[in-house]
Amino acid sequence: MPIALITGITGQDGSYLAEFLLDRGYTVHGLVRRTSTLERSRLQHLYSNPAIYGKTLHLHYGDLEQPINFMRILQRVNPSEIYHLAGQSHVGLSFEMAETTTDSVAMGTLRLLEIIREHPSPVRFFHATSSEIFGRPTLSPQDENTPLSPVNPYGAAKGFATQMVRIYREKFGLYLANGILYNHESPRRGENFVTRKICRTAAAIKLGQASELRLGDTSAQRDWGDARDYVRGMWMILQQPVADDFVLATGILHSVQDILELAFQEVGLDWRAHVRKDDRLMRGPESTTLVGNPEKARRMGWVPSTQFPELIRWMVKAELDSLSRAPRTEDPA
Ligand code: F7E
């Protein structure tokens, strides 16, 4: 029975990955920060299932600021695969919290690499890195060989961690892989990311629970996919015979305005009547033309299953459903 250890298991990707691995017969161990509340979290349905929790799913308190604690968990669990998903992941916030972001994203990853280097049993390590390492690339689409040129603290921290994974792989011959992930979304996305924010607010306006939606740059473009496809890709990356880096992306650019059009169309409203531009939400400097070339991932058999319009419609429907049951009480930032 394979054993996996996931850092960041309470996040969007961690929760989908846990489900995916449990379905494949894995025993899953997750690292949970002491501050995380499991009730009403993305893991609640697994955590509250006595056939799963404590049997094939185990949670351990810990964080990457305390390497000794992680080392103990690693020794006790002795996983065959580690999925490293933890870290501050909001690009806009990384300008306000540059040190916290760097510590969790860059140093957190380096601490894990140092521990794995000393770990006596072989273990496969997946690092969830980001298209933000490319910042403002001179070439589009980007692939695994595109030079790093981040333009925000989050991208710079991810760039460092990505490069350290490559360096430790080469120097120590360890099984360490980077998944270079472009934006991937779902109803489990945090509310302050643009897809979820738009889908949730469009649904709230439709239900009379909000009147307007404040946004930054609506002309910004990204390569948006379905989070469930990306966690499948993470697993596939660790099944390759030789550790390597893979871009996971759809290869298609859309704008924030495209999300607005689709989301408001889904609730039968005109977005122009409800959206206000808010200069405080303008990012500047903004990453540009981040669109991935998933050719190498396709060669290992990874194909994204969901098209962009279908993704946005799914997210809006989920918000209509959840807001009808529990009305919205606060504004996403
Ligand atoms: O922004 C623009 C914003 O915050 C997308 C993370 O998972 O993907 C994610 O980072 C775009 C940007 O995601 C608002 O300026 C306009 O151009 O949803 P986002 P992100 O920054 O691309 C990458 C790959 C990661 O690795 C990250 O961890 O939308 N935008 N108006 C806005 N964005 C937000 N959040 N809020 C707005 O009001």
GROMACS .gro file of C-alpha atoms and ligand atoms in nm:
model
  371
    1MET     CA    1   0.000   0.000   0.000
    2PRO     CA    2   0.167   0.329  -0.108
    3ILE     CA    3   0.199   0.603   0.154
    4ALA     CA    4   0.190   0.974   0.069
    5LEU     CA    5   0.266   1.278   0.284
    6ILE     CA    6   0.112   1.611   0.179
    7THR     CA    7   0.215   1.955   0.307
    8GLY     CA    8  -0.068   2.204   0.256
    9ILE     CA    9  -0.335   1.934   0.268
   10THR     CA   10  -0.604   2.180   0.383
   11GLY     CA   11  -0.574   2.392   0.066
   12GLN     CA   12  -0.759   2.358  -0.263
   13ASP     CA   13  -0.498   2.132  -0.421
   14GLY     CA   14  -0.423   1.940  -0.100
   15SER     CA   15  -0.786   1.842  -0.053
   16TYR     CA   16  -0.831   1.727  -0.415
   17LEU     CA   17  -0.499   1.544  -0.406
   18ALA     CA   18  -0.593   1.365  -0.083
   19GLU     CA   19  -0.919   1.246  -0.244
   20PHE     CA   20  -0.735   1.141  -0.560
   21LEU     CA   21  -0.473   0.939  -0.370
   22LEU     CA   22  -0.724   0.780  -0.131
   23ASP     CA   23  -0.923   0.664  -0.438
   24ARG     CA   24  -0.606   0.498  -0.565
   25GLY     CA   25  -0.553   0.300  -0.246
   26TYR     CA   26  -0.293   0.525  -0.084
   27THR     CA   27  -0.266   0.588   0.285
   28VAL     CA   28  -0.250   0.967   0.307
   29HIS     CA   29  -0.080   1.170   0.578
   30GLY     CA   30  -0.124   1.546   0.588
   31LEU     CA   31   0.062   1.823   0.765
   32VAL     CA   32  -0.180   2.069   0.925
   33ARG     CA   33  -0.088   2.401   1.085
   34ARG     CA   34  -0.208   2.444   1.443
   35THR     CA   35  -0.410   2.746   1.332
   36SER     CA   36  -0.612   2.549   1.072
   37THR     CA   37  -0.969   2.469   1.164
   38LEU     CA   38  -1.074   2.139   1.021
   39GLU     CA   39  -1.445   2.188   1.081
   40ARG     CA   40  -1.606   2.338   0.774
   41SER     CA   41  -1.273   2.314   0.591
   42ARG     CA   42  -1.213   2.160   0.251
   43LEU     CA   43  -1.123   1.836   0.431
   44GLN     CA   44  -1.434   1.819   0.648
   45HIS     CA   45  -1.602   1.545   0.441
   46LEU     CA   46  -1.294   1.321   0.478
   47TYR     CA   47  -1.213   1.423   0.835
   48SER     CA   48  -1.565   1.347   0.955
   49ASN     CA   49  -1.583   1.008   0.780
   50PRO     CA   50  -1.488   0.738   1.038
   51ALA     CA   51  -1.421   0.489   0.756
   52ILE     CA   52  -1.145   0.723   0.630
   53TYR     CA   53  -1.012   0.945   0.909
   54GLY     CA   54  -0.768   0.759   1.134
   55LYS     CA   55  -0.768   0.465   0.891
   56THR     CA   56  -0.638   0.573   0.550
   57LEU     CA   57  -0.616   0.947   0.623
   58HIS     CA   58  -0.402   1.081   0.908
   59LEU     CA   59  -0.337   1.443   0.998
   60HIS     CA   60  -0.033   1.570   1.189
   61TYR     CA   61   0.014   1.911   1.342
   62GLY     CA   62   0.324   2.086   1.222
   63ASP     CA   63   0.467   2.356   1.002
   64LEU     CA   64   0.773   2.413   0.795
   65GLU     CA   65   0.918   2.665   1.038
   66GLN     CA   66   1.002   2.374   1.270
   67PRO     CA   67   1.217   2.129   1.077
   68ILE     CA   68   1.263   1.891   1.372
   69ASN     CA   69   0.891   1.842   1.397
   70PHE     CA   70   0.870   1.761   1.023
   71MET     CA   71   1.168   1.528   1.051
   72ARG     CA   72   0.991   1.331   1.325
   73ILE     CA   73   0.674   1.302   1.119
   74LEU     CA   74   0.874   1.191   0.816
   75GLN     CA   75   1.053   0.922   1.016
   76ARG     CA   76   0.729   0.794   1.168
   77VAL     CA   77   0.525   0.797   0.846
   78ASN     CA   78   0.807   0.687   0.613
   79PRO     CA   79   0.617   0.781   0.294
   80SER     CA   80   0.707   0.669  -0.056
   81GLU     CA   81   0.591   1.006  -0.194
   82ILE     CA   82   0.591   1.361  -0.056
   83TYR     CA   83   0.376   1.631  -0.217
   84HIS     CA   84   0.490   1.975  -0.107
   85LEU     CA   85   0.203   2.219  -0.161
   86ALA     CA   86   0.229   2.441   0.149
   87GLY     CA   87   0.317   2.811   0.147
   88GLN     CA   88   0.169   3.161   0.118
   89SER     CA   89   0.027   3.159  -0.236
   90HIS     CA   90  -0.134   3.499  -0.295
   91VAL     CA   91   0.074   3.709  -0.535
   92GLY     CA   92  -0.080   4.046  -0.441
   93LEU     CA   93  -0.035   3.977  -0.068
   94SER     CA   94   0.328   3.880  -0.122
   95PHE     CA   95   0.410   4.249  -0.170
   96GLU     CA   96   0.267   4.320   0.178
   97MET     CA   97   0.413   4.006   0.336
   98ALA     CA   98   0.740   3.961   0.151
   99GLU     CA   99   0.929   3.809   0.445
  100THR     CA  100   0.653   3.567   0.548
  101THR     CA  101   0.610   3.463   0.185
  102THR     CA  102   0.982   3.410   0.135
  103ASP     CA  103   1.013   3.219   0.458
  104SER     CA  104   0.727   2.979   0.386
  105VAL     CA  105   0.783   2.939   0.010
  106ALA     CA  106   1.162   2.955  -0.030
  107MET     CA  107   1.304   2.858   0.310
  108GLY     CA  108   1.019   2.613   0.380
  109THR     CA  109   1.113   2.418   0.067
  110LEU     CA  110   1.486   2.433   0.138
  111ARG     CA  111   1.428   2.297   0.490
  112LEU     CA  112   1.238   2.002   0.343
  113LEU     CA  113   1.517   1.936   0.092
  114GLU     CA  114   1.772   1.935   0.372
  115ILE     CA  115   1.564   1.684   0.569
  116ILE     CA  116   1.508   1.459   0.266
  117ARG     CA  117   1.880   1.465   0.197
  118GLU     CA  118   1.937   1.303   0.538
  119HIS     CA  119   1.636   1.068   0.524
  120PRO     CA  120   1.757   0.705   0.518
  121SER     CA  121   1.483   0.562   0.288
  122PRO     CA  122   1.427   0.659  -0.075
  123VAL     CA  123   1.134   0.898  -0.119
  124ARG     CA  124   0.991   1.076  -0.423
  125PHE     CA  125   0.937   1.450  -0.372
  126PHE     CA  126   0.698   1.674  -0.569
  127HIS     CA  127   0.734   2.051  -0.542
  128ALA     CA  128   0.434   2.258  -0.654
  129THR     CA  129   0.595   2.559  -0.816
  130SER     CA  130   0.434   2.830  -1.023
  131SER     CA  131   0.423   3.009  -1.358
  132GLU     CA  132   0.502   3.320  -1.151
  133ILE     CA  133   0.869   3.216  -1.168
  134PHE     CA  134   0.859   3.343  -1.529
  135GLY     CA  135   0.716   3.688  -1.437
  136ARG     CA  136   0.754   3.879  -1.761
  137PRO     CA  137   0.898   3.622  -1.999
  138THR     CA  138   1.038   3.721  -2.336
  139LEU     CA  139   0.899   3.401  -2.488
  140SER     CA  140   0.544   3.266  -2.498
  141PRO     CA  141   0.433   3.001  -2.433
  142GLN     CA  142   0.681   2.910  -2.160
  143ASP     CA  143   0.821   2.564  -2.106
  144GLU     CA  144   1.054   2.383  -1.864
  145ASN     CA  145   1.360   2.557  -2.016
  146THR     CA  146   1.230   2.916  -2.003
  147PRO     CA  147   1.463   3.138  -1.794
  148LEU     CA  148   1.326   3.254  -1.459
  149SER     CA  149   1.241   3.626  -1.436
  150PRO     CA  150   0.994   3.679  -1.149
  151VAL     CA  151   0.842   4.024  -1.085
  152ASN     CA  152   0.697   3.980  -0.735
  153PRO     CA  153   0.817   3.838  -0.400
  154TYR     CA  154   0.605   3.523  -0.442
  155GLY     CA  155   0.755   3.449  -0.786
  156ALA     CA  156   1.107   3.521  -0.660
  157ALA     CA  157   1.059   3.284  -0.363
  158LYS     CA  158   0.916   3.013  -0.591
  159GLY     CA  159   1.204   3.068  -0.832
  160PHE     CA  160   1.456   3.006  -0.554
  161ALA     CA  161   1.273   2.692  -0.438
  162THR     CA  162   1.242   2.560  -0.796
  163GLN     CA  163   1.611   2.608  -0.858
  164MET     CA  164   1.705   2.444  -0.525
  165VAL     CA  165   1.499   2.139  -0.621
  166ARG     CA  166   1.699   2.120  -0.946
  167ILE     CA  167   2.031   2.173  -0.767
  168TYR     CA  168   1.963   1.908  -0.499
  169ARG     CA  169   1.841   1.665  -0.765
  170GLU     CA  170   2.161   1.705  -0.962
  171LYS     CA  171   2.403   1.723  -0.673
  172PHE     CA  172   2.262   1.447  -0.450
  173GLY     CA  173   2.087   1.228  -0.708
  174LEU     CA  174   1.756   1.247  -0.518
  175TYR     CA  175   1.412   1.193  -0.674
  176LEU     CA  176   1.293   1.557  -0.669
  177ALA     CA  177   1.045   1.695  -0.924
  178ASN     CA  178   0.901   2.039  -0.998
  179GLY     CA  179   0.549   2.081  -1.132
  180ILE     CA  180   0.539   2.430  -1.286
  181LEU     CA  181   0.172   2.500  -1.233
  182TYR     CA  182  -0.026   2.767  -1.414
  183ASN     CA  183  -0.345   2.902  -1.252
  184HIS     CA  184  -0.585   2.624  -1.158
  185GLU     CA  185  -0.924   2.681  -1.010
  186SER     CA  186  -1.233   2.521  -0.857
  187PRO     CA  187  -1.512   2.600  -0.610
  188ARG     CA  188  -1.249   2.525  -0.341
  189ARG     CA  189  -1.027   2.816  -0.448
  190GLY     CA  190  -0.964   3.081  -0.181
  191GLU     CA  191  -1.215   3.367  -0.205
  192ASN     CA  192  -0.951   3.632  -0.273
  193PHE     CA  193  -0.837   3.475  -0.603
  194VAL     CA  194  -0.999   3.634  -0.903
  195THR     CA  195  -1.199   3.340  -1.046
  196ARG     CA  196  -1.363   3.252  -0.715
  197LYS     CA  197  -1.414   3.617  -0.626
  198ILE     CA  198  -1.596   3.686  -0.954
  199CYS     CA  199  -1.804   3.365  -0.950
  200ARG     CA  200  -1.903   3.409  -0.586
  201THR     CA  201  -1.991   3.777  -0.619
  202ALA     CA  202  -2.187   3.724  -0.943
  203ALA     CA  203  -2.391   3.458  -0.762
  204ALA     CA  204  -2.430   3.682  -0.454
  205ILE     CA  205  -2.555   3.972  -0.670
  206LYS     CA  206  -2.802   3.741  -0.840
  207LEU     CA  207  -2.933   3.629  -0.498
  208GLY     CA  208  -2.956   3.987  -0.369
  209GLN     CA  209  -2.668   3.936  -0.123
  210ALA     CA  210  -2.428   4.186  -0.285
  211SER     CA  211  -2.462   4.483  -0.515
  212GLU     CA  212  -2.123   4.536  -0.673
  213LEU     CA  213  -1.793   4.370  -0.753
  214ARG     CA  214  -1.467   4.561  -0.710
  215LEU     CA  215  -1.175   4.447  -0.921
  216GLY     CA  216  -0.824   4.544  -1.026
  217ASP     CA  217  -0.705   4.503  -1.384
  218THR     CA  218  -0.979   4.331  -1.585
  219SER     CA  219  -0.759   4.316  -1.896
  220ALA     CA  220  -0.504   4.092  -1.713
  221GLN     CA  221  -0.461   3.756  -1.882
  222ARG     CA  222  -0.378   3.414  -1.741
  223ASP     CA  223  -0.378   3.046  -1.839
  224TRP     CA  224  -0.659   2.904  -1.621
  225GLY     CA  225  -0.730   2.530  -1.578
  226ASP     CA  226  -0.925   2.294  -1.352
  227ALA     CA  227  -0.752   2.212  -1.018
  228ARG     CA  228  -0.861   1.846  -1.038
  229ASP     CA  229  -0.658   1.804  -1.359
  230TYR     CA  230  -0.353   1.956  -1.190
  231VAL     CA  231  -0.353   1.721  -0.890
  232ARG     CA  232  -0.376   1.426  -1.131
  233GLY     CA  233  -0.074   1.575  -1.308
  234MET     CA  234   0.117   1.599  -0.977
  235TRP     CA  235   0.067   1.229  -0.919
  236MET     CA  236   0.165   1.142  -1.278
  237ILE     CA  237   0.486   1.344  -1.241
  238LEU     CA  238   0.591   1.129  -0.943
  239GLN     CA  239   0.519   0.807  -1.136
  240GLN     CA  240   0.785   0.888  -1.400
  241PRO     CA  241   1.091   0.661  -1.386
  242VAL     CA  242   1.330   0.958  -1.366
  243ALA     CA  243   1.264   1.274  -1.164
  244ASP     CA  244   1.205   1.574  -1.388
  245ASP     CA  245   1.026   1.911  -1.421
  246PHE     CA  246   0.693   1.947  -1.600
  247VAL     CA  247   0.479   2.245  -1.698
  248LEU     CA  248   0.110   2.186  -1.623
  249ALA     CA  249  -0.101   2.437  -1.818
  250THR     CA  250  -0.382   2.451  -2.073
  251GLY     CA  251  -0.178   2.655  -2.323
  252ILE     CA  252  -0.471   2.899  -2.366
  253LEU     CA  253  -0.483   3.261  -2.245
  254HIS     CA  254  -0.801   3.426  -2.118
  255SER     CA  255  -0.862   3.764  -1.959
  256VAL     CA  256  -1.030   3.857  -1.631
  257GLN     CA  257  -1.301   4.013  -1.852
  258ASP     CA  258  -1.365   3.670  -2.011
  259ILE     CA  259  -1.439   3.535  -1.660
  260LEU     CA  260  -1.674   3.828  -1.597
  261GLU     CA  261  -1.863   3.769  -1.921
  262LEU     CA  262  -1.909   3.396  -1.858
  263ALA     CA  263  -1.992   3.425  -1.488
  264PHE     CA  264  -2.249   3.701  -1.524
  265GLN     CA  265  -2.398   3.535  -1.831
  266GLU     CA  266  -2.450   3.225  -1.616
  267VAL     CA  267  -2.663   3.425  -1.370
  268GLY     CA  268  -2.839   3.622  -1.648
  269LEU     CA  269  -2.687   3.964  -1.564
  270ASP     CA  270  -2.474   4.222  -1.747
  271TRP     CA  271  -2.134   4.250  -1.573
  272ARG     CA  272  -2.090   4.612  -1.684
  273ALA     CA  273  -2.371   4.718  -1.453
  274HIS     CA  274  -2.205   4.570  -1.142
  275VAL     CA  275  -1.826   4.590  -1.175
  276ARG     CA  276  -1.626   4.882  -1.030
  277LYS     CA  277  -1.257   4.933  -1.084
  278ASP     CA  278  -1.064   4.966  -0.758
  279ASP     CA  279  -0.712   5.106  -0.785
  280ARG     CA  280  -0.614   4.939  -0.456
  281LEU     CA  281  -0.658   4.603  -0.631
  282MET     CA  282  -0.427   4.693  -0.920
  283ARG     CA  283  -0.117   4.481  -0.879
  284GLY     CA  284   0.166   4.663  -1.052
  285PRO     CA  285   0.413   4.532  -1.147
  286GLU     CA  286   0.189   4.270  -1.309
  287SER     CA  287   0.320   3.947  -1.458
  288THR     CA  288   0.237   3.927  -1.828
  289THR     CA  289   0.163   3.667  -2.093
  290LEU     CA  290   0.195   3.374  -1.858
  291VAL     CA  291   0.082   3.092  -2.083
  292GLY     CA  292   0.231   2.746  -2.060
  293ASN     CA  293   0.339   2.492  -2.316
  294PRO     CA  294   0.218   2.158  -2.171
  295GLU     CA  295   0.378   1.950  -2.449
  296LYS     CA  296   0.614   1.759  -2.219
  297ALA     CA  297   0.329   1.676  -1.977
  298ARG     CA  298   0.117   1.563  -2.274
  299ARG     CA  299   0.392   1.321  -2.368
  300MET     CA  300   0.359   1.155  -2.025
  301GLY     CA  301  -0.016   1.125  -2.094
  302TRP     CA  302  -0.152   1.432  -1.910
  303VAL     CA  303  -0.437   1.610  -2.088
  304PRO     CA  304  -0.652   1.878  -1.918
  305SER     CA  305  -1.013   1.760  -1.920
  306THR     CA  306  -1.208   2.081  -1.857
  307GLN     CA  307  -1.249   2.375  -2.094
  308PHE     CA  308  -1.245   2.730  -1.954
  309PRO     CA  309  -1.620   2.810  -2.005
  310GLU     CA  310  -1.717   2.482  -1.839
  311LEU     CA  311  -1.485   2.560  -1.544
  312ILE     CA  312  -1.638   2.905  -1.483
  313ARG     CA  313  -1.994   2.773  -1.516
  314TRP     CA  314  -1.915   2.494  -1.266
  315MET     CA  315  -1.778   2.751  -1.019
  316VAL     CA  316  -2.080   2.983  -1.053
  317LYS     CA  317  -2.325   2.695  -1.005
  318ALA     CA  318  -2.138   2.584  -0.691
  319GLU     CA  319  -2.162   2.941  -0.551
  320LEU     CA  320  -2.535   2.969  -0.628
  321ASP     CA  321  -2.583   2.643  -0.445
  322SER     CA  322  -2.370   2.729  -0.141
  323LEU     CA  323  -2.497   3.090  -0.107
  324SER     CA  324  -2.858   2.970  -0.124
  325ARG     CA  325  -2.781   2.748   0.176
  326ALA     CA  326  -2.556   2.993   0.368
  327PRO     CA  327  -2.576   3.360   0.262
  328ARG     CA  328  -2.258   3.560   0.225
  329THR     CA  329  -2.159   3.773   0.524
  330GLU     CA  330  -1.840   3.943   0.414
  331ASP     CA  331  -1.669   4.092   0.110
  332PRO     CA  332  -1.371   3.911  -0.044
  333ALA     CA  333  -1.066   4.144  -0.057
  334F7E     O1  334  -0.503   3.681  -1.008
  334F7E     C1  335  -0.598   3.992  -1.173
  334F7E     C2  336  -0.462   3.982  -1.108
  334F7E     O2  337  -0.498   3.638  -0.764
  334F7E     C3  338  -0.520   3.652  -1.144
  334F7E     C4  339  -0.197   3.171  -0.743
  334F7E     O3  340  -0.245   3.039  -0.735
  334F7E     O4  341  -0.182   3.154  -0.982
  334F7E     C5  342  -0.236   3.232  -0.878
  334F7E     O5  343  -0.185   3.365  -0.881
  334F7E     C6  344  -0.517   3.780  -1.225
  334F7E     C7  345  -0.399   3.871  -1.194
  334F7E     O6  346  -0.407   3.466  -0.926
  334F7E     C8  347  -0.828   4.121  -0.924
  334F7E     O7  348  -0.393   4.106  -1.114
  334F7E     C9  349  -0.776   4.165  -1.131
  334F7E     O8  350  -0.352   3.925  -1.313
  334F7E     O9  351  -0.648   3.496  -0.910
  334F7E     P1  352  -0.521   3.571  -0.893
  334F7E     P2  353  -0.251   3.483  -0.961
  334F7E    O10  354  -0.197   3.609  -0.906
  334F7E    O11  355  -0.234   3.463  -1.108
  334F7E    C10  356  -0.038   3.142  -0.982
  334F7E    C11  357   0.001   3.051  -1.093
  334F7E    C12  358   0.015   3.104  -0.848
  334F7E    O12  359   0.112   3.032  -0.838
  334F7E    C13  360  -0.045   3.171  -0.730
  334F7E    O13  361  -0.012   3.101  -0.611
  334F7E    O14  362  -0.634   3.856  -1.193
  334F7E     N1  363  -0.699   4.060  -1.091
  334F7E     N2  364  -0.855   4.205  -1.030
  334F7E    C14  365  -0.730   4.029  -0.965
  334F7E     N3  366  -0.684   3.933  -0.882
  334F7E    C15  367  -0.736   3.926  -0.756
  334F7E     N4  368  -0.691   3.829  -0.672
  334F7E     N5  369  -0.830   4.015  -0.713
  334F7E    C16  370  -0.881   4.114  -0.794
  334F7E    O15  371  -0.967   4.192  -0.753
   0.00000   0.00000   0.00000
